């Protein structure tokens, strides 16, 4: 899952960012070395087209020659030699520009809900990382023991195994959410139209914005850039549009008008909003 998620993230950025130079610095910095590492391991993976030396070198060349449509060796970023403990996952995501991903997962609203249910008597901010990600790291240790021919000290019973399953049922969507939201700054930059700060926000779901010469329609994506730069962006499709209490499916460009938009994500007055029209969504 993690290997596929890293590869999908790189491929998506490759798709939405028009120029190689505009990719996150971590990707362009690591791309060459990781691609050569992929070539060295290519004999073990000859069945995969994207790991054949000829294709890897061709992709590298496309990133150098600006006259070509560049193609990243996305699979190179998924390669790893260690078991997926917390620090290994942090490292593999840092290579594509997502720093301290485990900390971001821990703060995800999806994972916070799981932590509140598991530790009802403790403050989430006070729970140490070792306890938060115990099941992930313990599973890596058990896998390592088996890989080296040892028997685990304890075979997990069905009841204990269920705790591991519940953990991953929450960890996996939380990690996916973090990675998906990490794409939003690039979507905003290359495919969005900056609207600005709202006039007001009602019940964290209805945003009132002053719109000028801009077409809007239900289904367009609205991205929220947080005031705190350490926080992740939010996004969601516009569920409803209103002007002066009257509902519209489409609002045609006009000189200037106040528009209310209903969204499902938690909107705030200090956020900056970016519109991604339906036709521009990738």
XYZ file of N, CA and C in Angstrom:
846
model
N 0.829 -1.199 0.000
C 0.000 0.000 0.000
C 0.867 1.253 0.000
N 1.881 1.270 0.846
C 2.747 2.441 0.942
C 3.556 2.620 -0.336
N 4.078 1.535 -0.880
C 4.823 1.624 -2.135
C 3.938 2.182 -3.247
N 2.720 1.673 -3.331
C 1.789 2.138 -4.371
C 1.420 3.605 -4.165
N 1.267 4.010 -2.909
C 0.875 5.385 -2.597
C 1.988 6.369 -2.957
N 3.221 6.021 -2.640
C 4.361 6.875 -3.007
C 4.449 7.019 -4.521
N 4.346 5.888 -5.226
C 4.413 5.921 -6.687
C 3.281 6.720 -7.298
N 2.062 6.564 -6.760
C 0.902 7.293 -7.276
C 1.047 8.792 -7.055
N 1.621 9.183 -5.923
C 1.840 10.601 -5.618
C 2.777 11.227 -6.645
N 3.890 10.546 -6.920
C 4.862 11.066 -7.893
C 4.241 11.138 -9.286
N 3.510 10.108 -9.672
C 2.865 10.101 -10.996
C 1.849 11.229 -11.120
N 1.126 11.496 -10.053
C 0.123 12.558 -10.089
C 0.782 13.925 -10.252
N 1.862 14.165 -9.507
C 2.578 15.436 -9.655
C 3.150 15.560 -11.059
N 3.643 14.451 -11.594
C 4.155 14.415 -12.968
C 3.054 14.858 -13.949
N 1.821 14.487 -13.632
C 0.691 14.772 -14.518
C 0.224 16.223 -14.422
N 0.235 16.805 -13.220
C -0.354 18.136 -13.044
C 0.651 19.277 -13.105
N 1.955 18.968 -12.958
C 2.986 20.019 -12.996
C 3.635 19.997 -14.371
N 3.498 21.062 -15.140
C 3.929 21.034 -16.543
C 5.432 20.938 -16.767
N 6.235 21.471 -15.849
C 7.684 21.509 -16.056
C 8.417 20.752 -14.947
N 9.418 20.007 -15.343
C 10.214 19.209 -14.406
C 10.813 20.080 -13.291
N 11.249 21.274 -13.640
C 11.913 22.166 -12.684
C 10.970 22.627 -11.568
N 9.664 22.529 -11.803
C 8.696 22.996 -10.802
C 8.266 21.905 -9.823
N 8.778 20.698 -10.018
C 8.492 19.628 -9.065
C 9.126 19.949 -7.713
N 8.653 19.333 -6.629
C 9.314 19.535 -5.331
C 10.807 19.240 -5.436
N 11.607 20.051 -4.768
C 13.068 19.909 -4.845
C 13.535 18.523 -4.421
N 12.834 17.928 -3.469
C 13.226 16.596 -3.003
C 13.120 15.568 -4.124
N 12.143 15.724 -5.000
C 11.980 14.778 -6.105
C 13.081 14.953 -7.134
N 13.329 16.190 -7.562
C 14.373 16.410 -8.573
C 15.761 16.089 -8.012
N 15.961 16.303 -6.724
C 17.252 16.006 -6.099
C 17.518 14.502 -6.053
N 16.494 13.710 -5.759
C 16.671 12.264 -5.570
C 16.427 11.438 -6.823
N 15.844 12.047 -7.841
C 15.397 11.288 -9.005
C 16.530 10.531 -9.693
N 17.641 11.194 -9.914
C 18.757 10.586 -10.645
C 19.327 9.385 -9.879
N 19.679 9.589 -8.610
C 20.289 8.506 -7.827
C 19.344 7.327 -7.656
N 18.072 7.612 -7.385
C 17.101 6.528 -7.204
C 16.857 5.776 -8.509
N 16.922 6.496 -9.629
C 16.745 5.840 -10.929
C 17.912 4.902 -11.224
N 19.133 5.327 -10.902
C 20.291 4.447 -11.093
C 20.201 3.226 -10.181
N 19.685 3.439 -8.965
C 19.476 2.311 -8.063
C 18.457 1.343 -8.619
N 17.447 1.877 -9.296
C 16.430 1.035 -9.919
C 17.024 0.224 -11.065
N 17.940 0.835 -11.802
C 18.628 0.113 -12.885
C 19.421 -1.058 -12.316
N 20.104 -0.827 -11.204
C 20.914 -1.884 -10.580
C 20.058 -3.072 -10.138
N 18.783 -2.809 -9.818
C 17.898 -3.890 -9.378
C 16.981 -4.380 -10.492
N 17.172 -3.853 -11.678
C 16.223 -4.131 -12.757
C 16.219 -5.589 -13.202
N 17.325 -6.280 -13.042
C 17.380 -7.687 -13.450
C 16.408 -8.542 -12.648
N 16.108 -8.106 -11.436
C 15.184 -8.858 -10.588
C 13.723 -8.544 -10.928
N 13.512 -7.499 -11.754
C 12.160 -7.034 -12.014
C 11.934 -6.818 -13.509
N 12.475 -7.679 -14.322
C 12.415 -7.490 -15.771
C 10.997 -7.544 -16.319
N 10.080 -8.117 -15.559
C 8.708 -8.216 -16.057
C 7.987 -6.873 -16.046
N 8.522 -5.904 -15.322
C 7.899 -4.586 -15.238
C 8.517 -3.663 -16.287
N 7.698 -3.126 -17.157
C 8.199 -2.238 -18.216
C 8.912 -1.027 -17.639
N 8.342 -0.448 -16.557
C 8.908 0.787 -16.006
C 10.236 0.566 -15.295
N 10.652 -0.716 -15.082
C 11.936 -0.971 -14.431
C 12.991 -1.486 -15.408
N 12.692 -1.502 -16.674
C 13.689 -1.917 -17.655
C 14.662 -0.771 -17.906
N 15.972 -1.058 -17.947
C 16.984 -0.001 -18.054
C 16.726 0.974 -19.189
N 16.321 0.461 -20.357
C 16.081 1.343 -21.509
C 15.008 2.387 -21.200
N 13.937 1.961 -20.510
C 12.841 2.869 -20.187
C 13.259 3.864 -19.114
N 14.019 3.399 -18.134
C 14.482 4.278 -17.052
C 15.370 5.388 -17.620
N 16.300 5.009 -18.489
C 17.220 5.990 -19.093
C 16.458 6.951 -20.001
N 15.492 6.430 -20.742
C 14.667 7.277 -21.607
C 13.909 8.318 -20.785
N 13.379 7.893 -19.643
C 12.657 8.825 -18.767
C 13.594 9.888 -18.202
N 14.789 9.470 -17.802
C 15.763 10.437 -17.290
C 16.101 11.485 -18.351
N 16.271 11.036 -19.576
C 16.608 11.952 -20.668
C 15.477 12.955 -20.908
N 14.237 12.485 -20.771
C 13.095 13.383 -20.991
C 13.043 14.494 -19.954
N 13.640 14.250 -18.782
C 13.657 15.267 -17.723
C 14.771 16.289 -17.950
N 15.748 15.933 -18.781
C 16.866 16.833 -19.077
C 16.569 17.669 -20.313
N 16.000 17.034 -21.327
C 15.689 17.714 -22.578
C 14.352 18.438 -22.447
N 14.377 19.751 -22.394
C 13.163 20.536 -22.165
C 12.214 20.487 -23.355
N 12.679 19.996 -24.485
C 11.818 19.893 -25.656
C 10.894 18.696 -25.602
N 11.117 17.803 -24.625
C 10.313 16.593 -24.489
C 9.325 16.729 -23.340
N 8.268 15.950 -23.392
C 7.341 15.875 -22.272
C 7.958 14.960 -21.217
N 8.298 15.529 -20.074
C 9.082 14.776 -19.098
C 8.285 13.641 -18.468
N 9.015 12.600 -18.085
C 8.412 11.422 -17.461
C 9.286 10.978 -16.290
N 8.722 11.016 -15.086
C 9.452 10.620 -13.884
C 9.493 9.097 -13.762
N 10.604 8.571 -13.254
C 10.680 7.151 -12.881
C 10.041 7.000 -11.503
N 8.718 7.010 -11.478
C 7.981 7.018 -10.213
C 8.279 5.790 -9.362
N 8.467 4.650 -10.025
C 8.690 3.403 -9.285
C 9.994 3.455 -8.486
N 10.926 4.285 -8.928
C 12.211 4.398 -8.227
C 12.013 4.922 -6.805
N 11.005 5.744 -6.585
C 10.773 6.331 -5.265
C 10.097 5.339 -4.313
N 9.593 4.242 -4.842
C 8.932 3.236 -4.007
C 9.904 2.200 -3.465
N 11.118 2.196 -3.994
C 12.095 1.175 -3.600
C 12.612 1.410 -2.186
N 12.783 0.332 -1.445
C 13.309 0.423 -0.082
C 13.908 -0.932 0.290
N 14.782 -0.921 1.275
C 15.432 -2.163 1.698
C 15.043 -2.564 3.120
N 14.543 -1.613 3.899
C 14.197 -1.901 5.300
C 12.711 -2.141 5.454
N 12.338 -2.826 6.531
C 10.928 -3.028 6.838
C 10.271 -1.683 7.155
N 8.981 -1.591 6.911
C 8.278 -0.325 7.050
C 7.943 -0.002 8.500
N 8.946 0.456 9.238
C 8.721 1.059 10.546
C 8.415 2.546 10.337
N 8.067 3.220 11.416
C 7.692 4.629 11.324
C 8.770 5.471 10.666
N 10.009 5.298 11.118
C 11.094 6.135 10.589
C 11.379 5.836 9.120
N 11.177 4.595 8.700
C 11.391 4.226 7.294
C 10.308 4.866 6.420
N 9.078 4.861 6.904
C 7.986 5.491 6.174
C 8.215 6.999 6.069
N 8.674 7.609 7.157
C 8.996 9.040 7.124
C 10.068 9.329 6.079
N 11.063 8.480 6.013
C 12.174 8.684 5.075
C 11.716 8.537 3.628
N 10.922 7.521 3.329
C 10.518 7.285 1.942
C 9.608 8.410 1.436
N 8.799 8.981 2.333
C 7.954 10.105 1.913
C 8.730 11.412 1.860
N 9.776 11.539 2.671
C 10.597 12.759 2.605
C 11.312 12.861 1.264
N 11.562 11.715 0.612
C 12.226 11.726 -0.697
C 11.341 12.330 -1.782
N 10.029 12.378 -1.534
C 9.131 12.995 -2.520
C 8.594 14.336 -2.017
N 9.152 14.824 -0.916
C 8.826 16.168 -0.454
C 7.793 16.266 0.644
N 7.288 15.132 1.153
C 6.330 15.163 2.264
C 7.112 14.876 3.542
N 7.356 15.914 4.324
C 8.207 15.796 5.504
C 7.386 15.381 6.729
N 8.002 14.522 7.567
C 7.417 14.092 8.847
C 5.989 13.597 8.654
N 5.828 12.666 7.734
C 4.487 12.200 7.385
C 3.787 11.530 8.567
N 4.531 10.853 9.437
C 3.902 10.189 10.593
C 3.280 11.211 11.537
N 3.946 12.331 11.708
C 3.389 13.384 12.556
C 2.103 13.939 11.941
N 2.098 14.080 10.622
C 0.902 14.563 9.928
C -0.248 13.564 10.046
N 0.084 12.275 9.963
C -0.940 11.229 10.132
C -1.535 11.301 11.531
N -0.667 11.475 12.518
C -1.123 11.534 13.907
C -2.089 12.696 14.130
N -1.909 13.785 13.382
C -2.774 14.959 13.524
C -3.983 14.912 12.599
N -4.051 13.908 11.724
C -5.175 13.775 10.809
C -6.470 13.566 11.581
N -7.554 14.198 11.113
C -8.839 14.054 11.817
C -9.301 12.600 11.821
N -8.920 11.841 10.792
C -9.293 10.422 10.724
C -8.606 9.645 11.838
N -7.314 9.888 12.003
C -6.536 9.134 12.989
C -6.789 9.646 14.404
N -7.060 10.937 14.551
C -7.366 11.488 15.870
C -8.614 10.838 16.453
N -9.599 10.577 15.608
C -10.824 9.920 16.068
C -10.500 8.535 16.619
N -9.629 7.800 15.913
C -9.209 6.473 16.363
C -8.482 6.566 17.717
N -7.601 7.556 17.862
C -6.838 7.705 19.101
C -7.741 8.060 20.280
N -8.745 8.908 20.030
C -9.669 9.269 21.110
C -10.436 8.047 21.611
N -10.814 7.181 20.683
C -11.553 5.976 21.064
C -10.655 4.974 21.783
N -9.410 4.904 21.366
C -8.483 3.929 21.963
C -7.950 4.413 23.316
N -7.724 5.719 23.428
C -7.192 6.287 24.671
C -8.160 7.352 25.195
N -9.345 6.968 25.643
C -10.373 7.946 26.055
C -9.960 8.799 27.253
N -9.023 8.316 28.067
C -8.635 9.035 29.287
C -7.344 9.836 29.119
N -6.839 9.924 27.895
C -5.569 10.624 27.677
C -5.732 11.718 26.634
N -4.963 12.795 26.800
C -4.949 13.855 25.804
C -4.112 13.392 24.613
N -4.650 13.587 23.424
C -3.992 13.080 22.214
C -2.576 13.626 22.076
N -2.399 14.911 22.377
C -1.084 15.546 22.209
C -0.032 14.967 23.156
N -0.494 14.289 24.201
C 0.427 13.752 25.197
C 0.792 12.287 24.941
N 0.174 11.681 23.943
C 0.479 10.275 23.638
C 1.755 10.215 22.809
N 2.733 9.477 23.273
C 4.023 9.400 22.601
C 3.907 8.613 21.290
N 4.764 8.972 20.348
C 4.759 8.331 19.030
C 4.942 6.819 19.138
N 5.745 6.387 20.106
C 5.994 4.954 20.280
C 4.703 4.194 20.555
N 3.819 4.798 21.337
C 2.535 4.159 21.640
C 1.570 4.281 20.469
N 1.580 5.445 19.813
C 0.660 5.692 18.695
C 0.865 4.677 17.578
N 2.137 4.420 17.241
C 2.450 3.559 16.106
C 3.005 2.196 16.533
N 2.606 1.752 17.728
C 3.101 0.475 18.248
C 2.826 -0.680 17.293
N 1.582 -0.776 16.783
C 1.199 -1.924 15.952
C 1.983 -1.958 14.643
N 2.241 -0.807 14.081
C 3.019 -0.730 12.848
C 4.440 -1.222 13.074
N 5.097 -0.710 14.101
C 6.487 -1.068 14.362
C 6.625 -2.506 14.847
N 5.662 -2.964 15.646
C 5.710 -4.339 16.136
C 5.554 -5.326 14.977
N 4.686 -5.013 14.039
C 4.490 -5.891 12.885
C 5.774 -5.980 12.052
N 6.480 -4.827 11.927
C 7.749 -4.827 11.201
C 8.781 -5.705 11.908
N 8.793 -5.645 13.243
C 9.728 -6.477 14.008
C 9.408 -7.962 13.822
N 8.136 -8.293 13.840
C 7.735 -9.691 13.667
C 8.099 -10.184 12.268
N 7.874 -9.338 11.273
C 8.232 -9.714 9.902
C 9.735 -9.949 9.791
N 10.501 -9.112 10.474
C 11.958 -9.234 10.435
C 12.410 -10.551 11.065
N 11.777 -10.932 12.149
C 12.117 -12.192 12.815
C 11.851 -13.378 11.893
N 10.693 -13.381 11.258
C 10.321 -14.480 10.355
C 11.258 -14.523 9.150
N 11.598 -13.338 8.609
C 12.474 -13.261 7.437
C 13.856 -13.835 7.718
N 14.279 -13.753 8.995
C 15.596 -14.271 9.372
C 15.517 -15.663 9.980
N 14.369 -16.314 9.807
C 14.256 -17.705 10.224
C 13.926 -17.927 11.670
N 13.558 -16.857 12.384
C 13.211 -17.009 13.799
C 11.706 -17.095 13.964
N 11.293 -17.740 15.030
C 9.866 -17.772 15.353
C 9.557 -16.626 16.307
N 8.466 -15.899 16.082
C 8.110 -14.814 17.001
C 7.950 -15.323 18.418
N 8.284 -14.472 19.394
C 8.179 -14.868 20.797
C 6.739 -15.203 21.168
N 5.809 -14.541 20.499
C 4.401 -14.741 20.829
C 3.593 -14.771 19.538
N 2.783 -15.790 19.374
C 1.878 -15.860 18.226
C 0.608 -15.108 18.605
N 0.193 -14.197 17.759
C -0.949 -13.350 18.076
C -2.251 -14.148 18.051
N -3.021 -13.999 19.102
C -4.348 -14.624 19.132
C -5.289 -13.811 18.252
N -6.458 -14.361 17.990
C -7.421 -13.661 17.133
C -7.838 -12.323 17.731
N -8.027 -12.287 19.047
C -8.451 -11.047 19.697
C -7.375 -9.967 19.595
N -6.114 -10.363 19.795
C -5.021 -9.401 19.704
C -4.827 -8.961 18.250
N -4.959 -9.911 17.332
C -4.797 -9.606 15.918
C -5.834 -8.586 15.453
N -7.011 -8.625 16.055
C -8.064 -7.675 15.699
C -7.630 -6.236 15.994
N -6.850 -6.038 17.064
C -6.350 -4.696 17.390
C -5.439 -4.172 16.282
N -4.644 -5.073 15.708
C -3.765 -4.683 14.598
C -4.607 -4.286 13.374
N -5.621 -5.068 13.104
C -6.488 -4.796 11.949
C -7.176 -3.447 12.105
N -7.701 -3.175 13.305
C -8.384 -1.902 13.558
C -7.413 -0.743 13.387
N -6.169 -0.921 13.866
C -5.158 0.127 13.696
C -4.966 0.460 12.215
N -4.754 -0.573 11.388
C -4.473 -0.330 9.971
C -5.704 0.150 9.212
N -6.881 -0.198 9.698
C -8.105 0.324 9.088
C -8.213 1.835 9.276
N -7.537 2.360 10.279
C -7.529 3.803 10.521
C -6.254 4.468 9.999
N -5.144 3.770 10.146
C -3.862 4.336 9.695
C -3.834 4.531 8.178
N -4.298 3.541 7.436
C -4.200 3.593 5.972
C -4.996 4.754 5.369
N -6.283 4.934 5.701
C -6.993 6.093 5.150
C -6.437 7.425 5.636
N -5.888 7.455 6.862
C -5.286 8.696 7.364
C -4.038 9.047 6.556
N -3.223 8.050 6.257
C -2.025 8.275 5.443
C -2.416 8.717 4.037
N -3.428 8.064 3.460
C -3.907 8.444 2.134
C -4.394 9.897 2.137
N -5.124 10.273 3.190
C -5.642 11.636 3.302
C -4.510 12.659 3.341
N -3.469 12.364 4.100
C -2.313 13.264 4.193
C -1.641 13.423 2.831
N -1.433 12.307 2.126
C -0.763 12.354 0.825
C -1.625 13.098 -0.199
N -2.923 12.826 -0.194
C -3.830 13.509 -1.121
C -3.818 15.012 -0.876
N -3.877 15.421 0.380
C -3.892 16.850 0.712
C -2.552 17.512 0.407
N -1.484 16.718 0.381
C -0.163 17.257 0.036
C -0.063 17.631 -1.437
N -0.983 17.129 -2.261
C -0.992 17.500 -3.683
C -1.674 18.849 -3.912
N -2.474 19.310 -2.959
C -3.330 20.475 -3.184
C -2.570 21.780 -3.455
N -1.427 22.041 -2.805
C -0.699 23.269 -3.167
C -0.306 23.301 -4.638
N 0.027 22.141 -5.197
C 0.432 22.074 -6.609
C -0.775 22.192 -7.536
N -1.900 21.602 -7.133
C -3.136 21.762 -7.897
C -3.526 23.240 -7.918
N -3.425 23.897 -6.756
C -3.766 25.318 -6.659
C -2.873 26.163 -7.559
N -1.584 25.886 -7.514
C -0.611 26.690 -8.258
C -0.769 26.559 -9.764
N -1.021 25.348 -10.236
C -0.993 25.093 -11.677
C -2.366 25.003 -12.341
N -3.428 24.815 -11.531
C -4.755 24.654 -12.133
C -5.840 25.468 -11.433
N -5.456 26.242 -10.408
C -6.451 26.969 -9.632
C -6.530 28.450 -9.955
N -7.617 29.046 -9.500
C -7.847 30.493 -9.628
C -8.038 31.037 -8.211
N -7.135 31.887 -7.786
C -7.192 32.399 -6.420
C -8.360 33.369 -6.264
N -9.221 33.090 -5.273
C -10.360 33.958 -4.986
C -10.044 34.897 -3.825
N -9.381 34.366 -2.803
C -9.003 35.196 -1.666
C -9.704 34.806 -0.387
N -9.672 35.708 0.589
C -10.284 35.471 1.900
C -11.799 35.672 1.825
N -12.551 34.986 2.657
C -14.018 35.118 2.632
C -14.490 36.373 3.359
N -15.702 36.800 3.000
C -16.359 37.886 3.728
C -16.795 37.364 5.087
N -17.330 36.144 5.067
C -17.765 35.489 6.305
C -17.861 33.990 6.073
N -17.871 33.232 7.167
C -18.039 31.775 7.123
C -19.092 31.405 8.160
N -20.092 30.628 7.733
C -21.204 30.262 8.619
C -21.170 28.769 8.903
N -21.127 28.410 10.170
C -21.138 27.013 10.619
C -20.038 26.170 9.963
N -18.919 26.784 9.659
C -17.751 26.103 9.069
C -18.062 25.369 7.771
N -19.204 25.703 7.140
C -19.554 24.981 5.915
C -20.106 25.877 4.801
N -20.502 27.096 5.144
C -21.011 28.032 4.145
C -20.057 29.220 4.070
N -19.467 29.383 2.900
C -18.442 30.400 2.690
C -19.024 31.513 1.827
N -18.920 32.746 2.281
C -19.380 33.898 1.505
C -18.163 34.607 0.916
N -18.116 34.682 -0.406
C -16.965 35.248 -1.101
C -17.420 36.289 -2.113
N -16.606 37.291 -2.295
C -16.857 38.288 -3.324
C -16.219 37.792 -4.620
N -17.037 37.573 -5.637
C -16.587 36.995 -6.907
C -16.685 38.050 -8.009
N -15.660 38.109 -8.836
C -15.650 39.080 -9.939
C -15.231 38.386 -11.233
N -16.082 38.517 -12.271
C -15.775 37.988 -13.613
C -15.336 36.528 -13.571
N -16.088 35.722 -12.853
C -15.697 34.320 -12.695
C -16.928 33.433 -12.755
N -16.852 32.386 -13.579
C -17.947 31.421 -13.669
C -17.804 30.386 -12.563
N -18.926 30.071 -11.919
C -18.957 29.067 -10.859
C -20.055 28.066 -11.152
N -19.841 26.824 -10.720
C -20.922 25.856 -10.819
C -20.764 24.784 -9.744
N -21.891 24.203 -9.383
C -21.867 23.109 -8.426
C -20.997 21.986 -9.011
N -20.090 21.455 -8.188
C -19.155 20.425 -8.657
C -17.752 20.948 -8.856
N -17.616 22.285 -8.959
C -16.264 22.850 -8.989
C -15.573 22.549 -7.660
N -14.245 22.433 -7.705
C -13.501 22.182 -6.471
C -13.088 23.497 -5.828
N -13.223 23.553 -4.510
C -12.752 24.697 -3.748
C -11.645 24.220 -2.815
N -10.495 24.859 -2.897
C -9.352 24.500 -2.058
C -9.142 25.593 -1.019
N -8.915 25.182 0.226
C -8.678 26.120 1.320
C -7.213 26.071 1.732
N -6.548 27.202 1.591
C -5.158 27.316 2.033
C -5.150 27.853 3.461
N -4.602 27.111 4.423
C -4.661 27.547 5.823
C -3.738 28.733 6.092
N -4.083 29.507 7.111
C -3.240 30.637 7.503
C -1.916 30.143 8.073
N -1.954 29.010 8.781
C -0.747 28.402 9.346
C -0.077 27.558 8.263
N 1.116 27.938 7.842
C 1.787 27.259 6.728
C 2.203 25.827 7.058
N 2.198 25.458 8.343
C 2.564 24.089 8.716
C 1.372 23.129 8.597
N 0.182 23.672 8.368
C -1.015 22.845 8.239
C -1.253 22.478 6.778
N -1.927 21.359 6.578
C -2.235 20.903 5.228
C -3.438 21.641 4.652
N -3.474 21.755 3.325
C -4.611 22.338 2.632
C -5.829 21.423 2.788
N -7.010 21.996 2.570
C -8.257 21.246 2.545
C -8.921 21.446 1.185
N -9.816 20.545 0.826
C -10.515 20.720 -0.451
C -11.840 19.974 -0.434
N -12.706 20.357 -1.341
C -13.978 19.672 -1.511
C -14.752 20.322 -2.637
N -15.694 19.588 -3.181
C -16.511 20.132 -4.262
C -17.600 21.045 -3.702
N -17.939 22.066 -4.477
C -19.023 22.973 -4.092
C -20.340 22.204 -4.157
N -21.048 22.160 -3.027
C -22.302 21.416 -2.932
C -23.517 22.263 -3.335
N -23.406 23.575 -3.084
C -24.553 24.462 -3.338
C -24.045 25.887 -3.538
N -24.726 26.643 -4.406
C -24.400 28.042 -4.675
C -25.636 28.902 -4.446
N -25.449 30.069 -3.805
C -26.569 30.989 -3.604
C -26.119 32.432 -3.789
N -27.023 33.255 -4.314
C -26.856 34.707 -4.361
C -28.127 35.320 -3.792
N -27.971 36.066 -2.715
C -29.105 36.714 -2.047
C -30.221 35.708 -1.727
N -29.819 34.522 -1.275
C -30.786 33.515 -0.848
C -31.368 32.675 -1.958
N -31.045 32.992 -3.209
C -31.554 32.217 -4.330
C -30.511 31.215 -4.779
N -30.941 29.961 -4.973
C -30.007 28.884 -5.309
C -29.759 28.807 -6.814
N -28.496 28.543 -7.178
C -28.097 28.409 -8.585
C -27.249 27.152 -8.751
N -27.359 26.522 -9.920
C -26.452 25.434 -10.287
C -25.202 25.989 -10.959
N -25.405 27.043 -11.743
C -24.308 27.717 -12.443
C -24.459 29.220 -12.255
N -23.354 29.887 -11.975
C -23.339 31.345 -11.890
C -22.410 31.865 -12.975
N -22.955 32.613 -13.892
C -22.179 33.135 -15.010
C -21.309 34.307 -14.559
N -20.225 34.590 -15.296
C -19.343 35.710 -14.931
C -20.105 37.036 -14.864
N -19.809 37.815 -13.844
C -20.451 39.111 -13.635
C -19.399 40.043 -13.054
N -19.636 41.342 -13.169
C -18.619 42.308 -12.718
C -18.204 42.063 -11.272
N -19.177 41.960 -10.374
C -18.854 41.655 -8.978
C -20.125 41.273 -8.240
N -20.045 40.204 -7.449
C -21.219 39.780 -6.691
C -20.779 38.930 -5.497
N -21.602 38.967 -4.449
C -21.330 38.170 -3.258
C -22.023 36.819 -3.416
N -21.245 35.751 -3.293
C -21.761 34.403 -3.518
C -21.541 33.547 -2.270
N -22.558 32.793 -1.893
C -22.442 31.839 -0.789
C -22.252 30.437 -1.362
N -21.265 29.717 -0.839
C -20.966 28.362 -1.313
C -20.982 27.403 -0.128
N -21.639 26.294 -0.308
C -21.648 25.274 0.753
C -20.673 24.159 0.409
N -19.827 23.816 1.378
C -18.827 22.759 1.192
C -18.898 21.800 2.376
N -18.232 20.644 2.240
C -18.254 19.642 3.308
C -17.043 19.730 4.241
N -15.959 20.351 3.788
C -14.789 20.435 4.673
C -14.964 21.579 5.672
N -14.095 21.622 6.685
C -14.201 22.619 7.747
C -13.581 23.933 7.280
N -14.433 24.873 6.919
C -13.974 26.166 6.414
C -13.787 27.160 7.567
N -12.812 28.068 7.411
C -12.523 29.077 8.439
C -12.342 30.446 7.791
N -12.562 31.474 8.581
C -12.502 32.840 8.086
C -11.090 33.256 7.673
N -10.071 32.624 8.267
C -8.683 33.031 7.965
C -8.047 32.222 6.832
N -8.851 31.402 6.166
C -8.324 30.634 5.037
C -8.379 31.454 3.748
N -7.486 31.107 2.821
C -7.516 31.690 1.480
C -8.051 30.628 0.535
N -9.001 31.007 -0.322
C -9.685 30.017 -1.153
C -9.257 30.102 -2.614
N -9.139 28.912 -3.199
C -8.733 28.767 -4.604
C -9.783 27.919 -5.316
N -10.215 28.370 -6.450
C -11.201 27.636 -7.236
C -10.529 26.813 -8.317
N -10.938 25.556 -8.446
C -10.494 24.697 -9.551
C -11.745 24.304 -10.325
N -11.991 24.946 -11.478
C -13.197 24.624 -12.267
C -13.243 23.151 -12.650
N -14.445 22.636 -12.837
C -14.645 21.220 -13.159
C -13.815 20.790 -14.361
N -13.757 21.635 -15.379
C -13.021 21.286 -16.592
C -11.515 21.207 -16.373
N -11.024 21.822 -15.276
C -9.589 21.819 -14.989
C -9.175 20.733 -14.017
N -10.154 20.017 -13.440
C -9.833 19.012 -12.439
C -9.197 17.792 -13.089
N -8.119 17.319 -12.466
C -7.373 16.167 -12.988
C -7.455 15.032 -11.990
